[in-house]
Coordinates of C-alpha atoms and ligand atoms in Angstrom, one line a residue:
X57 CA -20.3 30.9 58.2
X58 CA -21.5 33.6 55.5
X59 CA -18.4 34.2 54.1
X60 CA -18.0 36.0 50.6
X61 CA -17.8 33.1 47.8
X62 CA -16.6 30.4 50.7
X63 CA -19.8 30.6 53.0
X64 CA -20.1 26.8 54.9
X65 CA -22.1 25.0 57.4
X66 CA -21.3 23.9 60.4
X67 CA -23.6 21.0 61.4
X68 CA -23.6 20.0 65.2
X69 CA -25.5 18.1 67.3
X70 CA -25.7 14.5 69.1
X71 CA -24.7 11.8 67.1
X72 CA -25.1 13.7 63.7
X73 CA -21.6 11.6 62.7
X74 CA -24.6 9.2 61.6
X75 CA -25.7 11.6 59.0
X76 CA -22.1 12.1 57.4
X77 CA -22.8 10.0 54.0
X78 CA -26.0 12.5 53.1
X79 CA -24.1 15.4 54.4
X80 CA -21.1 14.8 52.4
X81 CA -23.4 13.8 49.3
X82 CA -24.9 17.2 49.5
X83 CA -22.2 19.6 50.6
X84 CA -19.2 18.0 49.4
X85 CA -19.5 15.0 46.7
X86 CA -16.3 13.1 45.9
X87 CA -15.6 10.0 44.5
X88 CA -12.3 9.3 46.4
X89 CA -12.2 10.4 50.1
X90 CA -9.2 10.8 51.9
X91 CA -9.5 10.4 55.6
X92 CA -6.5 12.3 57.8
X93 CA -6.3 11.6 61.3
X94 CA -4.2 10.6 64.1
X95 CA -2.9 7.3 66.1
X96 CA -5.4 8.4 69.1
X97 CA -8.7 9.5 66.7
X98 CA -8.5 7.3 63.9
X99 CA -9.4 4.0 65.8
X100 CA -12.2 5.6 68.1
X101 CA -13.8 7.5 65.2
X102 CA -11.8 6.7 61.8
X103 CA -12.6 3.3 61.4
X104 CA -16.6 4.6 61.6
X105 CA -16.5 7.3 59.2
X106 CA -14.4 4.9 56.7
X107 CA -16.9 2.5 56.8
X108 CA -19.9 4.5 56.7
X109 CA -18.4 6.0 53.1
X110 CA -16.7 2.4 52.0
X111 CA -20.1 1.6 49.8
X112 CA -20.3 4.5 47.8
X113 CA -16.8 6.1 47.5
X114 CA -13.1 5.2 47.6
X115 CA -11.7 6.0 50.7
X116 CA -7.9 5.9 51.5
X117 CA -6.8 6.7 55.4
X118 CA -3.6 8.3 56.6
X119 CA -2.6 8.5 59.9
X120 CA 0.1 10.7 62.0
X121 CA 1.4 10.2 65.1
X122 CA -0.7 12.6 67.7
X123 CA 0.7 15.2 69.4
X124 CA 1.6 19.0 68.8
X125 CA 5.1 18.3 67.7
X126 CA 4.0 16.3 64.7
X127 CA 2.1 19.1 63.4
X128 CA 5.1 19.7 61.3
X129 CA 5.9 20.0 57.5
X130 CA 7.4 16.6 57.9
X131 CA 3.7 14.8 58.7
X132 CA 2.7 17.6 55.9
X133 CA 5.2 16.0 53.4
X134 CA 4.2 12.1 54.2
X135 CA 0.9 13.2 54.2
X136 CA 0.6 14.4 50.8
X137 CA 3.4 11.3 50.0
X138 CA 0.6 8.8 50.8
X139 CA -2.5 10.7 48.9
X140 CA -0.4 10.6 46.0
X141 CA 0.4 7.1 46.2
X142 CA -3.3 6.5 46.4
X143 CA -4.0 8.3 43.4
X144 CA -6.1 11.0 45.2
X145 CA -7.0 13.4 42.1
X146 CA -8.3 17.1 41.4
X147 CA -11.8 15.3 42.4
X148 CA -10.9 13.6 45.7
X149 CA -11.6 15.4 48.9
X150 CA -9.8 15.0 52.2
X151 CA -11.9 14.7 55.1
X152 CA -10.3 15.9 58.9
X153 CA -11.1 13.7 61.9
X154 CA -9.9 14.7 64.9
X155 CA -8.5 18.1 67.5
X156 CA -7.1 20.6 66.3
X157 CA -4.4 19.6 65.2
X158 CA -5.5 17.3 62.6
X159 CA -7.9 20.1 61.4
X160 CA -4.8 22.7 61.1
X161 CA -2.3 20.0 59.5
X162 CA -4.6 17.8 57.2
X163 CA -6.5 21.9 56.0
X164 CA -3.0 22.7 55.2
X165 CA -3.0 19.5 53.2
X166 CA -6.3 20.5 51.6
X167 CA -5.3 24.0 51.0
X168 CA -2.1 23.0 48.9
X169 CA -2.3 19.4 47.5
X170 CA -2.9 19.4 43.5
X171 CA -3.0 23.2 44.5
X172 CA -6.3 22.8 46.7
X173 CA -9.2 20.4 47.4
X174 CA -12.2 20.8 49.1
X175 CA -11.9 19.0 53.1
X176 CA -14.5 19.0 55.4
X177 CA -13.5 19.0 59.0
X178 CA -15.1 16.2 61.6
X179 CA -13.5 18.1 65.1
X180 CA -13.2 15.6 67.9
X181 CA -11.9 18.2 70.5
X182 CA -14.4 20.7 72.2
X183 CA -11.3 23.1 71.2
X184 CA -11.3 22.2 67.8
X185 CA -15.6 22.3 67.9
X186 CA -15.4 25.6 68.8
X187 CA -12.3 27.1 68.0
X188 CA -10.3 26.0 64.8
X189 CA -12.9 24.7 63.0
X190 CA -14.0 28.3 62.3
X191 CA -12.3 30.7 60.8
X192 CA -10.1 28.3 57.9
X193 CA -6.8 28.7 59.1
X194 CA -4.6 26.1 58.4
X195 CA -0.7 25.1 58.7
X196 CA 1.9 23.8 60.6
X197 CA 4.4 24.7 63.6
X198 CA 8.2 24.8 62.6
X199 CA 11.3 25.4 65.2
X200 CA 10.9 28.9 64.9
X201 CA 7.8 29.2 66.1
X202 CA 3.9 27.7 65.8
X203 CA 1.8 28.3 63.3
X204 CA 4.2 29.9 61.0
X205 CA 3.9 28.4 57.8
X206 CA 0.3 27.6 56.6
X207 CA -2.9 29.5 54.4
X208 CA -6.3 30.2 54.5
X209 CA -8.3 27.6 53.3
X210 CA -12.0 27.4 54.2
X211 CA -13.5 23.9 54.5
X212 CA -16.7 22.5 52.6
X213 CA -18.7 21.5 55.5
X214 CA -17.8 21.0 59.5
X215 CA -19.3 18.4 61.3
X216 CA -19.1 18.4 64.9
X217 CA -21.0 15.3 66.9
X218 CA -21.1 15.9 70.3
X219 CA -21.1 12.7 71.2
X220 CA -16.9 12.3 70.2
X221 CA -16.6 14.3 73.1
X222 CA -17.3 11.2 75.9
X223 CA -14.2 10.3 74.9
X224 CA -11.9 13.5 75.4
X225 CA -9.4 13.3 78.5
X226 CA -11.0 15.5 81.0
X227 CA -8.2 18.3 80.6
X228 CA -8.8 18.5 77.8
X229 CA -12.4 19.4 78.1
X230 CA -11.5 22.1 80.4
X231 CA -9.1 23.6 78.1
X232 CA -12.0 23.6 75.4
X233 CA -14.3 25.3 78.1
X234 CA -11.2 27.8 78.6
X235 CA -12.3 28.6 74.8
X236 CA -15.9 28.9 75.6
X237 CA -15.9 31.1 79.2
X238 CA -14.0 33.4 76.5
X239 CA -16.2 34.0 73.7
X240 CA -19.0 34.5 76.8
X241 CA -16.6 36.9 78.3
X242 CA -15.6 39.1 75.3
X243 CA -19.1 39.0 73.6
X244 CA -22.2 37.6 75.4
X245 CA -23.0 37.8 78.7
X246 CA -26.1 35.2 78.9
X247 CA -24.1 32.5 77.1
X248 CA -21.5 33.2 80.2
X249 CA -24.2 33.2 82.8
X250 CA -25.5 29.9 80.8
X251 CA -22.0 28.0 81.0
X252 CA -21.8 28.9 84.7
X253 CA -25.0 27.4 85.5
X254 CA -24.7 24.7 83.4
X255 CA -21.4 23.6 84.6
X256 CA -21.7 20.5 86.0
X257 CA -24.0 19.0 83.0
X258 CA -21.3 20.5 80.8
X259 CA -18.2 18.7 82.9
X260 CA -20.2 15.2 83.1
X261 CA -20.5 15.5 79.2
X262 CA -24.2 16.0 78.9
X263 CA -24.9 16.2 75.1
X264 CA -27.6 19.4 74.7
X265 CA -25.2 21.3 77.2
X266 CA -22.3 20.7 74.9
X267 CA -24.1 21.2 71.8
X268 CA -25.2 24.1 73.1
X269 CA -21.9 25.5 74.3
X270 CA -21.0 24.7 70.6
X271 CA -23.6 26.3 68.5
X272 CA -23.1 29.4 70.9
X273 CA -19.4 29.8 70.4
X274 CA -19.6 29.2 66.9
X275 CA -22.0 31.8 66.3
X276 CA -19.8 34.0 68.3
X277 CA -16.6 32.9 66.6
X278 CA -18.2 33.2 62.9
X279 CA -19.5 36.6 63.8
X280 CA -16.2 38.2 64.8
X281 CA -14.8 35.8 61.5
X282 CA -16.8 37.2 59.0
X283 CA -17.1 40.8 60.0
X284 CA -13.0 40.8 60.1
X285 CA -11.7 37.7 57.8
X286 CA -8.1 39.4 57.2
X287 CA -7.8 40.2 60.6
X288 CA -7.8 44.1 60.6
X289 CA -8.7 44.6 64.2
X290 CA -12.1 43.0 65.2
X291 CA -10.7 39.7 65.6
X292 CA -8.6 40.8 68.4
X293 CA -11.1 40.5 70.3
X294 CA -10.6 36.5 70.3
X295 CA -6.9 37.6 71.7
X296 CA -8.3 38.1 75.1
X297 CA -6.5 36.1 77.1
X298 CA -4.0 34.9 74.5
X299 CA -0.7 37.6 74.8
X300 CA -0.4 36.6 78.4
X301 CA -1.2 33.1 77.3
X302 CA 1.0 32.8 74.2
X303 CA 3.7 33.9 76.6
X304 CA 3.1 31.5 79.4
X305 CA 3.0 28.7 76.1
X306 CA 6.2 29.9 74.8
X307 CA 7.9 30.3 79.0
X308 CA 6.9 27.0 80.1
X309 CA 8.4 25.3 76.5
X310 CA 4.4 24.1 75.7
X311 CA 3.9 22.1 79.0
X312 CA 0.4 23.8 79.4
X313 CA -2.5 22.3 77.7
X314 CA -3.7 25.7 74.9
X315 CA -6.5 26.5 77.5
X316 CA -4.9 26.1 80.4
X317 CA -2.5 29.2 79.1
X318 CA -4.9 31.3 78.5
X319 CA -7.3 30.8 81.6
X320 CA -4.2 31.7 83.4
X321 CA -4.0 34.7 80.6
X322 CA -7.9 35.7 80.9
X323 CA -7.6 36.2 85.0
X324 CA -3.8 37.9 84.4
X325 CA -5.6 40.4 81.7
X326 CA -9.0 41.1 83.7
X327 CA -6.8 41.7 86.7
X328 CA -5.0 44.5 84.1
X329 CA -8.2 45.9 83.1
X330 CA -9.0 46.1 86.5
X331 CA -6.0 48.3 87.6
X332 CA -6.7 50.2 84.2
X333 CA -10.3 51.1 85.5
X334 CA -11.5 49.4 82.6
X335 CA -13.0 46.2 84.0
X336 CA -14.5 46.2 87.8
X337 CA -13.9 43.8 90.3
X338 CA -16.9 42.2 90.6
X339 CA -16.5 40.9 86.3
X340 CA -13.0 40.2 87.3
X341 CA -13.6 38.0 90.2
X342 CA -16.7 36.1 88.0
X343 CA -14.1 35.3 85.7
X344 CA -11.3 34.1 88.0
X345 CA -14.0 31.9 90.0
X346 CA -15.4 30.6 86.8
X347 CA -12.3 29.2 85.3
X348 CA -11.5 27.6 88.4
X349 CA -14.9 25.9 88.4
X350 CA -14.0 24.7 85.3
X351 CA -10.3 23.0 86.8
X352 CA -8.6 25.4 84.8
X353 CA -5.5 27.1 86.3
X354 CA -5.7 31.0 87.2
X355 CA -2.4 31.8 88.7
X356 CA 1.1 31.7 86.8
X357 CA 3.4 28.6 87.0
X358 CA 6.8 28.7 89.1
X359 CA 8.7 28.5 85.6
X360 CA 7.0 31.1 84.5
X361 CA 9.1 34.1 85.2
X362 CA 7.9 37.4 85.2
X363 CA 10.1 39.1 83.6
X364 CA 10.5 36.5 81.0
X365 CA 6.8 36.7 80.1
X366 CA 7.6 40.4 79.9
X367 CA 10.6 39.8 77.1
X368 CA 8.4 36.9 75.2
X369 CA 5.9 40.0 74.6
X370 CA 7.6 42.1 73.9
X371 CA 8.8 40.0 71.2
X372 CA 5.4 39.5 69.9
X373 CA 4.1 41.4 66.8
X374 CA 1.5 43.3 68.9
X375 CA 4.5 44.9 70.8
X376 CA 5.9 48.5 70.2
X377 CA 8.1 50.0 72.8
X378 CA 7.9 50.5 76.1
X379 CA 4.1 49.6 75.5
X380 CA 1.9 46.1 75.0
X381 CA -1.2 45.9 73.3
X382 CA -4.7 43.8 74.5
X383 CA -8.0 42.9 74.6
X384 CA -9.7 44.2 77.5
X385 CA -13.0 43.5 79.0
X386 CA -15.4 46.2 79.6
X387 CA -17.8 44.5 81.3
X388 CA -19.0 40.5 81.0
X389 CA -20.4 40.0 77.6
X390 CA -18.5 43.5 76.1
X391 CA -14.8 44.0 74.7
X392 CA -13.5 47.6 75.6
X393 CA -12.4 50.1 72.4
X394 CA -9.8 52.5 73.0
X395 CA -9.8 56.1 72.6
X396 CA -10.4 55.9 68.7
X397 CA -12.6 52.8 68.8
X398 CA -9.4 50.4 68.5
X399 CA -10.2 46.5 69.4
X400 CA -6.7 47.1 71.8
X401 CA -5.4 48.9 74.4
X402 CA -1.7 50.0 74.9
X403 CA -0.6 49.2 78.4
X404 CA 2.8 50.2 80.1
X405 CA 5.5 47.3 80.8
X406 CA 5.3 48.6 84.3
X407 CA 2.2 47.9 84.9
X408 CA 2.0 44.6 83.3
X409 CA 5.1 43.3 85.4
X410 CA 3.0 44.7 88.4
X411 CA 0.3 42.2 87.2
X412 CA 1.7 39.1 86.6
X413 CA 4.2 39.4 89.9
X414 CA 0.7 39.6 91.5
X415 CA -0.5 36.1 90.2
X416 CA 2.0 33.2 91.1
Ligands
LIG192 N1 -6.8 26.9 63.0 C1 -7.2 27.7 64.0 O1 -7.9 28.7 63.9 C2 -6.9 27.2 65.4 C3 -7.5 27.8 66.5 C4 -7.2 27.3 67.8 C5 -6.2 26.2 67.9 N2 -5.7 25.7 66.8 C6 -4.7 24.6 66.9 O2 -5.4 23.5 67.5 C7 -4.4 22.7 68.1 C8 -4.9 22.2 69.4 O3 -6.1 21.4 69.2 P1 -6.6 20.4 70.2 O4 -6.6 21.0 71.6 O5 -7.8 19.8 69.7 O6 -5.4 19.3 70.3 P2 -5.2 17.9 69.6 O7 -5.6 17.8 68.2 O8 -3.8 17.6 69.9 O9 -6.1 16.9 70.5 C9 -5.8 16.7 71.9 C10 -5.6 15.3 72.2 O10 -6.8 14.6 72.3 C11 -6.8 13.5 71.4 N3 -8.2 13.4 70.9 C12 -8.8 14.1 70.0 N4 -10.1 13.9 69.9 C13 -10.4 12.9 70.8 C14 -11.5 12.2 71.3 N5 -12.7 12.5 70.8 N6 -11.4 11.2 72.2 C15 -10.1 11.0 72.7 N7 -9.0 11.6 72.4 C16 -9.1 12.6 71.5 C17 -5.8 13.8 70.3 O11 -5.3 12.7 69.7 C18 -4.7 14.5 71.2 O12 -3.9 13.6 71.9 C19 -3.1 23.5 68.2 O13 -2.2 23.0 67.3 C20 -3.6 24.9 67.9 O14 -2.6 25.6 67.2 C21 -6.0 26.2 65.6
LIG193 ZN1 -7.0 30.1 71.8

């Protein structure tokens, strides 16, 4: 990821967890290692990376709860509690083992304890693989919403080993996939023809699919990254999917798995661009079909109201009135740009109602 004074590598493969003492040597030598990870990771793949690093470093562990709802300033503060205890100094570095949310939560960590250390991130989710191990954003959820407290920090190194994966609940995997049929979607059309034809090797886990799937998205994601790291507008393009989504999260109180939202907001917003003349029918329908081959949900929940998705929208920053901004497709493999080559497009309330009454 060739970012400006921060560029990092993102090392993936099939069982490249064995390599993680020379990797960390090279890319991010420490004399104290603090693991972070949580009651499900930390004794599948904890235990292995704490032993693999015993001989030459000190390593401390410190483990959370899993689950969304500790991703929290409260696992923050007991976090940083028990680094302290261990004496973890200016030259200690924390390492991340596990989804997504031990990346965001133990990178917020890294981004403020002692003011900032380097982490490296070791993803266990296809989610966290390919989605927010990229991009450094870090922090944690509060009652007010997710997400909203947290920084940029980008890590020394990311490590993803396939081979974590065999492990994963099988919904989870789909949501990751959710991820990965959208960076083919918005940006290249023969990684999407690849994920379709490779489904079945992908679902029964086969390594060089997933690494594959991986490498591809990552590329993808670090692309769109790089050439907009402030978010100006290119990165909208990643939205696709996700205001529909974020609404059916926030609607059904966060009883949809991430990807599950926003398959069900990637076949709501194709339909969109379809009425808008902007996608045709035939891209449309690839996607639907493709998600469901995937087990991922395309049609909205009964919870999910309508008109409520409408008012959670509205509420979001893209809104302004009367009016809600997306990220279209143009065709499979191509965002659409609106009239003056913005990365959204403004489309009425009306027609968005129209839309999502459509799909339950
Ligand atoms: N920072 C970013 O740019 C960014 C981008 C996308 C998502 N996110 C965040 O990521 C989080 C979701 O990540 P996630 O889907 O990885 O969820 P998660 O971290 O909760 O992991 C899902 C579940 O799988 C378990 N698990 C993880 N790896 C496993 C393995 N190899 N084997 C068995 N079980 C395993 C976890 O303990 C958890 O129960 C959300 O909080 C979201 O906000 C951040
Ligand atoms: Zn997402």
């Amino acid at each position: 990821v060739p970012l400006a004074g921060a560029a990092y590598d993102i090392v993936i493969g099939d069982g490249v967890l064995a390599d993680l003492p020379g990797l960390l040597e090279r890319y991010c030598p420490s004399a104290h290692y603090a693991i972070i990870s949580d009651s499900h990771v930390a004794p599948l793949y904890g235990e292995r990376v704490r032993s693999a690093l015993a001989q030459r470093a000190n390593v401390t562990t410190a483990v959370f709860t899993a689950g969304e709802w500790n991703k929290n300033r409260e696992t923050w503060s007991s976090l940083t509690d028990q680094l302290l205890a261990a004496g973890l100094g200016r030259d200690g570095a924390i390492l991340a083992v596990g989804g997504g949310v031990v990346g965001d939560v133990a990178g917020f960590v890294a981004a403020t304890y002692l003011r900032g250390i380097p982490y490296v991130q070791i993803p266990t989710t296809l989610l966290a693989m390919i989605d927010s191990s990229v991009g450094g954003k870090t922090g944690v959820d509060t009652a007010a919403g997710k997400n909203l407290v947290g920084s940029f920090h980008q890590p020394r190194l990311v490590v993803a080993d396939v081979q974590t994966l065999a492990s994963l609940p099988k919904s989870h995997l789909s949501a990751g996939m959710s991820e990965a049929l959208k960076h083919g979607a918005i940006a290249d059309r023969g990684y999407f023809d690849r994920l379709e034809s490779s489904r079945d090797a992908l679902l029964a886990r086969d390594p060089a699919a997933l690494a594959d799937a991986v490498t591809t998205s990552v590329r993808i994601k670090a692309l769109v990254v790089v050439a907009d790291e402030r978010e100006q507008g290119q990165r909208a393009m990643l939205n696709f999917g996700h205001t529909v989504g974020h609404a059916v999260e926030t609607a059904t109180g966060y009883s949809l798995l991430h990807g599950e939202a926003i398959a069900i907001g990637m076949a709501a917003e194709a339909t969109l661009g379809q009425k808008l003349g902007v996608t045709s029918e035939t891209d449309a329908k690839r996607l639907e079909s493709a998600l469901e081959r995937f087990n991922l949900p395309t049609r909205l929940p009964d919870e999910a109201l309508s008109a409520r998705l409408m008012e959670v929208m509205r509420h979001d920053k893209k809104a302004r009135s009367g009016e809600v901004r997306f990220s279209l497709l143009k065709k499979m493999g191509e965002i659409a740009r609106g009239e003056k080559g913005e990365w959204t497009i403004p489309v009425s309330s009306e027609l968005v109602l129209e839309v999502l009454e459509a799909r339950r």
